[in-house]
CSV table of C-alpha atoms and ligand atoms in Angstrom, one decimal:
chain,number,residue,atom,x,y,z
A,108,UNK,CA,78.9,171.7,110.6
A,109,UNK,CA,80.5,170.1,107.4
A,110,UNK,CA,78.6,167.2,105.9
A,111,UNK,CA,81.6,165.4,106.7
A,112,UNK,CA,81.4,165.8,110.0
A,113,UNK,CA,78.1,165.1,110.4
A,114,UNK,CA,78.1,161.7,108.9
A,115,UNK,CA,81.5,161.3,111.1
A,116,UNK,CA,79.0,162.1,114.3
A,117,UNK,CA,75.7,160.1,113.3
A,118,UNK,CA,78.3,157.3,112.4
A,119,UNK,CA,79.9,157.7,115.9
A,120,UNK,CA,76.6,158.2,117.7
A,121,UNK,CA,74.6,155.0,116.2
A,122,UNK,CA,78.1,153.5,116.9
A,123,UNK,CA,77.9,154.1,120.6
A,124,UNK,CA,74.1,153.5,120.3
A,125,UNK,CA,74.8,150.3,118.8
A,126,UNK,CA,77.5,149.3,121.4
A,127,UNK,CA,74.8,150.6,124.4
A,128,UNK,CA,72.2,148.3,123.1
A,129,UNK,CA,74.7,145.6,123.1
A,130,UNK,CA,75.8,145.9,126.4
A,131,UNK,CA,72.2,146.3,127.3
A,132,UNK,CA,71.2,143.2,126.2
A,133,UNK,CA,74.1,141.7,128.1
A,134,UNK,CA,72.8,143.0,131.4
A,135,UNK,CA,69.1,142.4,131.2
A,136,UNK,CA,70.0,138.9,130.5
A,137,UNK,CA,71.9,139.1,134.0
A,138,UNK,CA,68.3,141.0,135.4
A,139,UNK,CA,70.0,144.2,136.4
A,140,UNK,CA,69.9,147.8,134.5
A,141,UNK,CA,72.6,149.5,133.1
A,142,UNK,CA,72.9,153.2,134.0
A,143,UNK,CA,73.4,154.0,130.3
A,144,UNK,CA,69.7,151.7,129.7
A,145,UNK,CA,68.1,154.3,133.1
A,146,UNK,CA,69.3,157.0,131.9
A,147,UNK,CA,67.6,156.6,128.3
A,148,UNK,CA,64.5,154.8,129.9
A,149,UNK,CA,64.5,159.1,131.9
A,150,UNK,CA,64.8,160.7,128.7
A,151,UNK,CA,61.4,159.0,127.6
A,152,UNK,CA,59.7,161.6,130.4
A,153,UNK,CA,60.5,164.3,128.4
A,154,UNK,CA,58.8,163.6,124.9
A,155,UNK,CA,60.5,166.8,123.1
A,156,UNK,CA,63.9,165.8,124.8
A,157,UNK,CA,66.4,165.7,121.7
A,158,UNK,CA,68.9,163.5,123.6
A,159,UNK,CA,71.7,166.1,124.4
A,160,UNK,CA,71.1,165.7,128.5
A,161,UNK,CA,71.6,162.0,127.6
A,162,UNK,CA,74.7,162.3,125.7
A,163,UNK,CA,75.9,164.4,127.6
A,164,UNK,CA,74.9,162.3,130.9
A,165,UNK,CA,77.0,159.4,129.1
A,166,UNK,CA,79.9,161.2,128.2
A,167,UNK,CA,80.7,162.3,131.9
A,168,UNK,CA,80.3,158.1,132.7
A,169,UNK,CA,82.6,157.0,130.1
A,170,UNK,CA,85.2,159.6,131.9
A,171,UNK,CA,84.4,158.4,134.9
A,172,UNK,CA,85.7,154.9,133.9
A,173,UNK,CA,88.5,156.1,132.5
A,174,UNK,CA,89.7,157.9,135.9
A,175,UNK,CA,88.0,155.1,137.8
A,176,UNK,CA,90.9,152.6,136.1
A,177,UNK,CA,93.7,154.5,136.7
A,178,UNK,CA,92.5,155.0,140.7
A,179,UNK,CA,92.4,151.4,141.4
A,180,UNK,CA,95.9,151.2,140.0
A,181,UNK,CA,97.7,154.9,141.2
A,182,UNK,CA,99.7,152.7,143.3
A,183,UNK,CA,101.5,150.8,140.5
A,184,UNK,CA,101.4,153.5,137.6
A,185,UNK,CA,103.8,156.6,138.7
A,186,UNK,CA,100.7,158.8,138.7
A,187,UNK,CA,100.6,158.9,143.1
A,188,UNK,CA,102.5,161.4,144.4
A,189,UNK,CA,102.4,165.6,143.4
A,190,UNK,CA,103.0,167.6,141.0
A,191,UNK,CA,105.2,171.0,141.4
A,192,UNK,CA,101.8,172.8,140.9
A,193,UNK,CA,99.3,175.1,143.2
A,194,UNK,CA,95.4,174.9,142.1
A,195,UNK,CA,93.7,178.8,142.9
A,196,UNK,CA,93.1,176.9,146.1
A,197,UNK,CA,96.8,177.2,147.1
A,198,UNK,CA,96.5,172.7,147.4
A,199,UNK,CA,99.5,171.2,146.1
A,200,UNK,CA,97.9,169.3,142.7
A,201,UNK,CA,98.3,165.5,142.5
A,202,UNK,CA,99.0,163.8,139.8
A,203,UNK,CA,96.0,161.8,139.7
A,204,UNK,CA,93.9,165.2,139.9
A,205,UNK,CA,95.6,166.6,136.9
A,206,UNK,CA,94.8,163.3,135.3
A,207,UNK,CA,91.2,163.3,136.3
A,208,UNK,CA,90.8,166.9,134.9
A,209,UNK,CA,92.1,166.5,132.0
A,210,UNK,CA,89.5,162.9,131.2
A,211,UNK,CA,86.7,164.9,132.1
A,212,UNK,CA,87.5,168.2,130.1
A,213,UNK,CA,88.4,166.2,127.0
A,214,UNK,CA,85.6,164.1,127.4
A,215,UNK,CA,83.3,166.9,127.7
A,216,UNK,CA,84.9,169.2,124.7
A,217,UNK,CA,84.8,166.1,122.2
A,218,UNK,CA,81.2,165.2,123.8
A,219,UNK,CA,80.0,168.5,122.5
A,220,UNK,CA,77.3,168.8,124.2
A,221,UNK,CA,78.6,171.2,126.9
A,222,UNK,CA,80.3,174.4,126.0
A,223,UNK,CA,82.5,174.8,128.8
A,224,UNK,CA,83.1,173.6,132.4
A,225,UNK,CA,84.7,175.2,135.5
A,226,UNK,CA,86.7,172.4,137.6
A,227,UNK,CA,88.1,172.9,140.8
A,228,UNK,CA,91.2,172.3,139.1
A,229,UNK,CA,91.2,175.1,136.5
A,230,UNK,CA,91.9,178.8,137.9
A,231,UNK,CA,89.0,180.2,135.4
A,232,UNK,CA,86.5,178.5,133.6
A,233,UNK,CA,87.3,177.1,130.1
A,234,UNK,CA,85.0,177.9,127.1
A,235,UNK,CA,85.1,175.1,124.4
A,236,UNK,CA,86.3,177.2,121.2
A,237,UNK,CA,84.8,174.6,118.3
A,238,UNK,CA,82.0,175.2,116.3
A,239,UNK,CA,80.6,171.8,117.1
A,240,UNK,CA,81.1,173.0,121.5
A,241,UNK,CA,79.6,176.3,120.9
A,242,UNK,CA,76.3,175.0,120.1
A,243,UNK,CA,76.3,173.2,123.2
A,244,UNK,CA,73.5,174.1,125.6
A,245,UNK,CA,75.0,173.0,129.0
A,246,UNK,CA,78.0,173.9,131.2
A,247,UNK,CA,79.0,171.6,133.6
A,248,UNK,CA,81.2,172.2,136.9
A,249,UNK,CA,83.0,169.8,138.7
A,250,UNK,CA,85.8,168.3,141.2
A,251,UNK,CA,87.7,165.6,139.5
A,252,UNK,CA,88.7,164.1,142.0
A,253,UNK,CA,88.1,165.1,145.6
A,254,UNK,CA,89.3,164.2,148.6
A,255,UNK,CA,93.0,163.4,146.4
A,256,UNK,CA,95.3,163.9,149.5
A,257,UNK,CA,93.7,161.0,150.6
A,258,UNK,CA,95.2,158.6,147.1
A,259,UNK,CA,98.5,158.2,148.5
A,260,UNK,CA,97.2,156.7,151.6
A,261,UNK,CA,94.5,154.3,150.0
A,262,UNK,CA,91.4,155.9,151.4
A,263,UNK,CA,88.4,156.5,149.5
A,264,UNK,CA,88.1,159.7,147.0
A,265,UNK,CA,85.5,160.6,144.8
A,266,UNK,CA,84.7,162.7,141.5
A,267,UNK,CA,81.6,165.6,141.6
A,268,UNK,CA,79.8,166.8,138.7
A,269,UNK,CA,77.0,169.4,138.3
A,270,UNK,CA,75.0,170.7,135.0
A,271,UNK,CA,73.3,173.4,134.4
A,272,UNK,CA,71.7,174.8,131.3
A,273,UNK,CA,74.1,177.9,129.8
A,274,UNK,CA,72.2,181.4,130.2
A,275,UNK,CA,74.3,183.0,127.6
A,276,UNK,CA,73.0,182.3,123.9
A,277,UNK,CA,73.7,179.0,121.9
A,278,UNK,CA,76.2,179.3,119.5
A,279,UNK,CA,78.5,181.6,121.3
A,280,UNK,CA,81.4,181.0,123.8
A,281,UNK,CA,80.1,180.4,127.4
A,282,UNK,CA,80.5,183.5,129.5
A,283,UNK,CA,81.4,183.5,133.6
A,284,UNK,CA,77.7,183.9,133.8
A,285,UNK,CA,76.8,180.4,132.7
A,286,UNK,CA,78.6,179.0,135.7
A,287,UNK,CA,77.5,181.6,138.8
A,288,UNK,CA,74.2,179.7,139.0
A,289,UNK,CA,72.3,179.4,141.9
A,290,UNK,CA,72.1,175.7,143.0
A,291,UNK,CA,68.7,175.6,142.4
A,292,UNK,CA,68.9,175.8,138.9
A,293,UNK,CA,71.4,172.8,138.2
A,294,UNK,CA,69.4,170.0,135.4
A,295,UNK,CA,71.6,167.2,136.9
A,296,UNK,CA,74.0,166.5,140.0
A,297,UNK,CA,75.6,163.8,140.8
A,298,UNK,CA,79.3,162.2,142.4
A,299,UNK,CA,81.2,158.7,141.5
A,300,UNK,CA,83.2,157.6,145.1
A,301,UNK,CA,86.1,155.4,144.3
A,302,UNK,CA,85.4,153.1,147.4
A,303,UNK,CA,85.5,149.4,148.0
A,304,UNK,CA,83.2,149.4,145.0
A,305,UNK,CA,82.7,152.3,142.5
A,306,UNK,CA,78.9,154.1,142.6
A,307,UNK,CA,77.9,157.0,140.4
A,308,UNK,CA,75.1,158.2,142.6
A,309,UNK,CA,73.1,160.8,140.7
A,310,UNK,CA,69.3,162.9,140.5
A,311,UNK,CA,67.8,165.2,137.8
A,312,UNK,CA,65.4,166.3,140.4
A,313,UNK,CA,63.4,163.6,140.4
A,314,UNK,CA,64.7,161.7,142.8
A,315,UNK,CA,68.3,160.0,143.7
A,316,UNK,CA,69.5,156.7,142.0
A,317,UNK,CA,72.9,154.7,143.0
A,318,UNK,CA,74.3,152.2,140.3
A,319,UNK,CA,77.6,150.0,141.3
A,320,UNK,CA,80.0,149.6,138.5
A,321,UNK,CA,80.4,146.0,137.6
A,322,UNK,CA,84.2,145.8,136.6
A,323,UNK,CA,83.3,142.3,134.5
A,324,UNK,CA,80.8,144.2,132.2
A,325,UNK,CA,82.4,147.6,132.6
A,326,UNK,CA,79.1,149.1,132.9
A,327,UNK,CA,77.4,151.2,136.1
A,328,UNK,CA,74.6,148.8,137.0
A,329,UNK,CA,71.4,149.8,139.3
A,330,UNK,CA,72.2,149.0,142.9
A,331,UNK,CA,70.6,151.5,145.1
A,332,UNK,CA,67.2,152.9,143.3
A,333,UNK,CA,65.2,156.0,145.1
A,334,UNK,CA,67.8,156.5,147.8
A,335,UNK,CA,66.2,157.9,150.7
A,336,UNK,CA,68.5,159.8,153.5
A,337,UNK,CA,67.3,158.0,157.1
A,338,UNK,CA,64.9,161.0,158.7
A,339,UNK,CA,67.4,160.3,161.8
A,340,UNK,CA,70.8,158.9,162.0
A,341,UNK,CA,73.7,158.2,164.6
A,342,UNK,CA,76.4,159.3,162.9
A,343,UNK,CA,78.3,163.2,163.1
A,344,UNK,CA,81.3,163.8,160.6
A,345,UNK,CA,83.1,166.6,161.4
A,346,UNK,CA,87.2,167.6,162.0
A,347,UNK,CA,87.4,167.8,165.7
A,348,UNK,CA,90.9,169.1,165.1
A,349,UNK,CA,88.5,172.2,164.3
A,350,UNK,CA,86.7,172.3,166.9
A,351,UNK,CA,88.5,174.7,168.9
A,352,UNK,CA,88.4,177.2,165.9
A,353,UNK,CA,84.1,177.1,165.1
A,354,UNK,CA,81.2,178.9,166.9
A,355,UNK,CA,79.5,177.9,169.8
A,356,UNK,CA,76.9,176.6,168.3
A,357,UNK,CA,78.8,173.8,166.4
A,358,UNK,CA,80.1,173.5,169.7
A,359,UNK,CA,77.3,172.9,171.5
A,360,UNK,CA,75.6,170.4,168.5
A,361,UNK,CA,79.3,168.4,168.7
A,362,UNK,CA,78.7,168.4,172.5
A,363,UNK,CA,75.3,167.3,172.1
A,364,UNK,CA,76.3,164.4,170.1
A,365,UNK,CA,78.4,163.0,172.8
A,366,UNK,CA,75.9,163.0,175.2
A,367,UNK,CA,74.3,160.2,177.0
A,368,UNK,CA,70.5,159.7,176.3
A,369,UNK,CA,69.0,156.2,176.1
A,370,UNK,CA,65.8,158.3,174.7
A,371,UNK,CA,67.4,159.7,171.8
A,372,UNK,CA,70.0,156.9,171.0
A,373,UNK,CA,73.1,159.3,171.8
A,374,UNK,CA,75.7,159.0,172.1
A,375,UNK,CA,76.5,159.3,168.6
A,376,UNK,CA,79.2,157.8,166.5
A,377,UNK,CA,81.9,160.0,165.4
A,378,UNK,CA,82.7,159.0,161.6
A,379,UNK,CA,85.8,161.2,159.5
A,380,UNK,CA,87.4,160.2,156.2
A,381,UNK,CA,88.1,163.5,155.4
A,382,UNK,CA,86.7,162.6,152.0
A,383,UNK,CA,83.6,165.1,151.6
A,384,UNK,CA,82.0,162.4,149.0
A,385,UNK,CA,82.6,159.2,151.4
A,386,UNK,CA,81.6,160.9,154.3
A,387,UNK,CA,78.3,161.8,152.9
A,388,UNK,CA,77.8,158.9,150.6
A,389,UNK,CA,77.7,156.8,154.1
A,390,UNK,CA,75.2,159.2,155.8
A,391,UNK,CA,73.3,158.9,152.9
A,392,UNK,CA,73.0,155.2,153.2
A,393,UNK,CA,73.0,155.4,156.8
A,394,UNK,CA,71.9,158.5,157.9
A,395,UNK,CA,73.8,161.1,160.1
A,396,UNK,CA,75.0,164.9,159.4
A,397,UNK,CA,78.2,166.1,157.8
A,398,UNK,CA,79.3,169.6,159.0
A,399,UNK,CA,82.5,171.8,157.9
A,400,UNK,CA,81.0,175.1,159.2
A,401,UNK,CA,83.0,178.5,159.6
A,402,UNK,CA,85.7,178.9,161.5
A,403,UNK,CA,87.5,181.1,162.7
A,404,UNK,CA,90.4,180.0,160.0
A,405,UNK,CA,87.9,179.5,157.0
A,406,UNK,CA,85.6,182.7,157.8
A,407,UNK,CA,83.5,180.7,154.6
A,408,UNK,CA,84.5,177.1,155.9
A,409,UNK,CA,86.4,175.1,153.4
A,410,UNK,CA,84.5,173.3,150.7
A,411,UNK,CA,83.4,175.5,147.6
A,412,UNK,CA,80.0,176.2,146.4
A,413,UNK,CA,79.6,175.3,142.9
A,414,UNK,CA,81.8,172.1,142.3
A,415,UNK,CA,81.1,170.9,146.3
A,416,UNK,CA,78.6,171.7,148.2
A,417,UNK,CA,75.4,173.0,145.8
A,418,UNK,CA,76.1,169.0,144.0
A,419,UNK,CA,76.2,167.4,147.2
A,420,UNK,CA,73.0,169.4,148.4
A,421,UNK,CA,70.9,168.8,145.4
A,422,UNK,CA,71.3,165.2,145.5
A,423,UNK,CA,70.5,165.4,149.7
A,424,UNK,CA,67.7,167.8,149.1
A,425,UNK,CA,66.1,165.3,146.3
A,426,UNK,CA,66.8,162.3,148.8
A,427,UNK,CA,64.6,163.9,151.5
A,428,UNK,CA,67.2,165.4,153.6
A,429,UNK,CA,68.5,169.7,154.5
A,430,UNK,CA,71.7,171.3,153.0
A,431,UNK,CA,72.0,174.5,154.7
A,432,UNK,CA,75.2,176.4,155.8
A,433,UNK,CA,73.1,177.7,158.8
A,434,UNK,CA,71.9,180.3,158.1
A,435,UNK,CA,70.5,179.9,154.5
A,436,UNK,CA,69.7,176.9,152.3
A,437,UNK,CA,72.4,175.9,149.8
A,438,UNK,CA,70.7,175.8,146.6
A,439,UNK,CA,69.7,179.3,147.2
A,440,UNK,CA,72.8,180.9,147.2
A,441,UNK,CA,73.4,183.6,144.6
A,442,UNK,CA,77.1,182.7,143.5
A,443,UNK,CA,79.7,185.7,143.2
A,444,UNK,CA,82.7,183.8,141.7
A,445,UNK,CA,83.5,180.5,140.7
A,446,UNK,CA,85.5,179.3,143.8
A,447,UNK,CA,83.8,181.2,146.3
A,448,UNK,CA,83.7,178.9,149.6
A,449,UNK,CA,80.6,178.3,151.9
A,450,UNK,CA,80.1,176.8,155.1
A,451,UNK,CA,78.5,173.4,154.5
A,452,UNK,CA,76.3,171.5,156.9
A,453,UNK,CA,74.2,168.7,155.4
A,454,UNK,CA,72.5,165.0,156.2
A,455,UNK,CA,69.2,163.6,157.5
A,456,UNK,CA,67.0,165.9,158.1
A,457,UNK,CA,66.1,165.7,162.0
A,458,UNK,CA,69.6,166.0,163.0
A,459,UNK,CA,70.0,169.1,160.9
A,460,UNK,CA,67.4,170.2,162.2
A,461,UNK,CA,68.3,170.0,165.8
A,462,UNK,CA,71.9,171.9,164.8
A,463,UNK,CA,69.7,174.8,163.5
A,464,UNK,CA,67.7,174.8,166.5
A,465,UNK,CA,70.9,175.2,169.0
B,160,LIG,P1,67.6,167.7,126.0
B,160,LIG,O1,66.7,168.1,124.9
B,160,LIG,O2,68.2,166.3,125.8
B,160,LIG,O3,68.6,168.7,126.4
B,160,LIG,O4,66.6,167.6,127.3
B,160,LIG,C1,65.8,168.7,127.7
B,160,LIG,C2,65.4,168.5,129.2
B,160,LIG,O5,64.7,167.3,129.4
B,160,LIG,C3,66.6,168.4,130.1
B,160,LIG,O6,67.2,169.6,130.4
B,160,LIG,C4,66.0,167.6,131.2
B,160,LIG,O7,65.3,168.5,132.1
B,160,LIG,C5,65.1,166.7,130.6
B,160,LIG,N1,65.8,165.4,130.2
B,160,LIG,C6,66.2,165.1,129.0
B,160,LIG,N2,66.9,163.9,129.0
B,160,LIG,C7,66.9,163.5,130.3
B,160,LIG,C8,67.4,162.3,130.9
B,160,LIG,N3,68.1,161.4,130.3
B,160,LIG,N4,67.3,162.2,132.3
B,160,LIG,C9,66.6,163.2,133.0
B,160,LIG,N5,66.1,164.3,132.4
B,160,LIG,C10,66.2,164.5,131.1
B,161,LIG,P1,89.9,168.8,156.4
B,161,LIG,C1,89.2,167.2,150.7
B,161,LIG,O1,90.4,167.9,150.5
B,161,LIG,C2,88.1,168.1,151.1
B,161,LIG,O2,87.9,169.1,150.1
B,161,LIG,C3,86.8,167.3,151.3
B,161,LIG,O3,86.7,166.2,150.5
B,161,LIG,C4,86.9,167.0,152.8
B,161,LIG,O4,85.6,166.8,153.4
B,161,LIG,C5,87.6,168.2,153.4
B,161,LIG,O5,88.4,168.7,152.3
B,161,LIG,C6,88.5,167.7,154.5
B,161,LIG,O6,89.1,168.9,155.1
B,161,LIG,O7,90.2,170.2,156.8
B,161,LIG,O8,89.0,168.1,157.5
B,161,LIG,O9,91.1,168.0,156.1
């Protein structure tokens, strides 16, 4: 890299350091902790870390914001609505997905520390061409915005993110490869839902942390620290509309549900946004199972594997709970192609528990 740019870079980098410390100083002072200030205080476990998960890390947030404004406002801009355009997934493309894809990718490319990304979004993967990209030593897949045929209609939606480190060697263009990890290898997972309030809820495997961003100080602050999924919950989300369409056994676990039984607190409750992110962000906090199995429509169910469910299972795993899509664990999936679907089943871990045992 020139000497130019370098200079450019540091100059930019002690820039942001500079403005991190400043806004640092401005939360403390209010007693709470920045996500930027957790995520550096994390780095400090890892004496020969060099500070590229970090970056990295940072540069996914500040796109986060940047999608997070123009979601609290998609009513008023003329970014609601849908484009003319099909993803791979054959789902008419919003506006406000395009949008979302594109803050994340350009974050990411000028970021430099990834050197490519595979979005649900984006029919292949994209490998960052530049110099300064290529020597990046993490790829990172992700949903922009999920749950989008929900913006029009005001109901929650939510980003997912996952890194892993690159297998192919630094300094050259990331290959397909990089990205048909199993689950078990990702360095960091972790999903922003655009709810009442906005939480980035994240883990790199050491346990799950929540931070709620505080629109005065424009910064994710610590809100939820070590989330643990409730062992039990009261709460099933599943499409009924489906029902007719799965197995028997989600049959007989959806039937189970309804039962009554003073002894084990059932019935259940029967909670649907339709919003994969909401729906298990609550049964996070709340406990209860989230299920979009096989059916006989979507042989693989519906949500895919490396931008949906291996994220979402990670940070359930790490928060004590089972991801499984019932007959294997999630994270140990061996991944054949970048959109490849699996049948997704995941929550506290009793009531998963009891599904498997049906
Ligand atoms: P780095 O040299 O920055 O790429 O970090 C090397 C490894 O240390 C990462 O792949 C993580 O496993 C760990 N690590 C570094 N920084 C952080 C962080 N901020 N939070 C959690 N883990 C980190
Ligand atoms: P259905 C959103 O489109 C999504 O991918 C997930 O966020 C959500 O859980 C699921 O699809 C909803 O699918 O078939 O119930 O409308």
């Amino acid at each position: 890299m020139s000497i130019l740019l370098k200079c450019y870079f540091r100059d930019e980098l002690s820039f942001r350091y500079l403005q991190t410390k400043k806004i640092q100083y401005l939360a403390t002072m209010r007693g709470v902790k920045t996500l930027s200030e957790f995520i550096i205080e994390k780095q400090d476990d890892f004496k020969y870390a060099t500070g590229e998960l970090t970056r990295l890390l940072n540069d996914i947030v500040i796109a986060t914001k940047i999608v997070n404004r123009e979601v609290n406002k998609a009513g008023l801009a003329n970014i609601l609505g849908a484009t003319e355009n099909e993803n791979i997934q054959g789902e008419t493309q919003q506006k406000l997905d395009v949008f979302a894809d594109q803050q994340f990718i350009s974050a990411l490319k000028n970021g430099g520390e990834a050197c490519g990304i595979a979005s649900e979004e984006n029919d292949d993967f994209v490998a960052f061409d530049s110099e300064f990209s290529r020597n990046g030593k993490y790829v990172v897949t992700f949903d922009p915005l999920d749950g989008s045929s929900n913006i029009d209609v005001n109901v929650s939606i939510g980003t997912i993110f996952s890194i892993y480190r690159r297998k192919s060697e630094v300094g050259q263009l990331a290959t397909e490869a990089d990205f048909l990890q199993k689950g078990e290898k990702q360095v960091a997972a972790g999903y922003v839902v655009y709810g009442s309030s906005t939480m980035l809820v994240y883990t790199t495997g050491n346990g799950v942390n929540g931070f709620t961003l505080d629109p005065s100080i424009g910064e994710f602050c610590l809100s939820h620290p070590n989330v643990k999924v409730p062992e039990d919950g009261k709460i099933y989300s599943i499409n009924e509309g489906n029902m007719v369409y799965c197995d028997q056994q989600v049959k007989d676990y959806i039937a189970y549900c309804k039962e009554e039984d003073a002894a084990t607190n059932r019935p259940y409750s029967a909670r649907y946004i339709a919003s994969m992110v909401a729906d298990i962000h609550r049964n996070l906090i709340k406990g209860g199972i989230f299920l979009y199995p096989a059916t006989s429509k979507a042989p693989h169910g519906k949500l895919r594997l490396l931008y949906e469910s291996n994220p979402m299972a990670f940070i359930l795993e790490q928060a004590g709970g089972i991801a499984t899509t019932g007959d294997t664990r999630i994270l140990e999936i061996e991944p054949t192609e970048l959109h490849q679907r699996v049948p997704t089943i995941l929550g506290s871990k009793n009531m998963v528990k009891k599904y498997l045992s049906l």
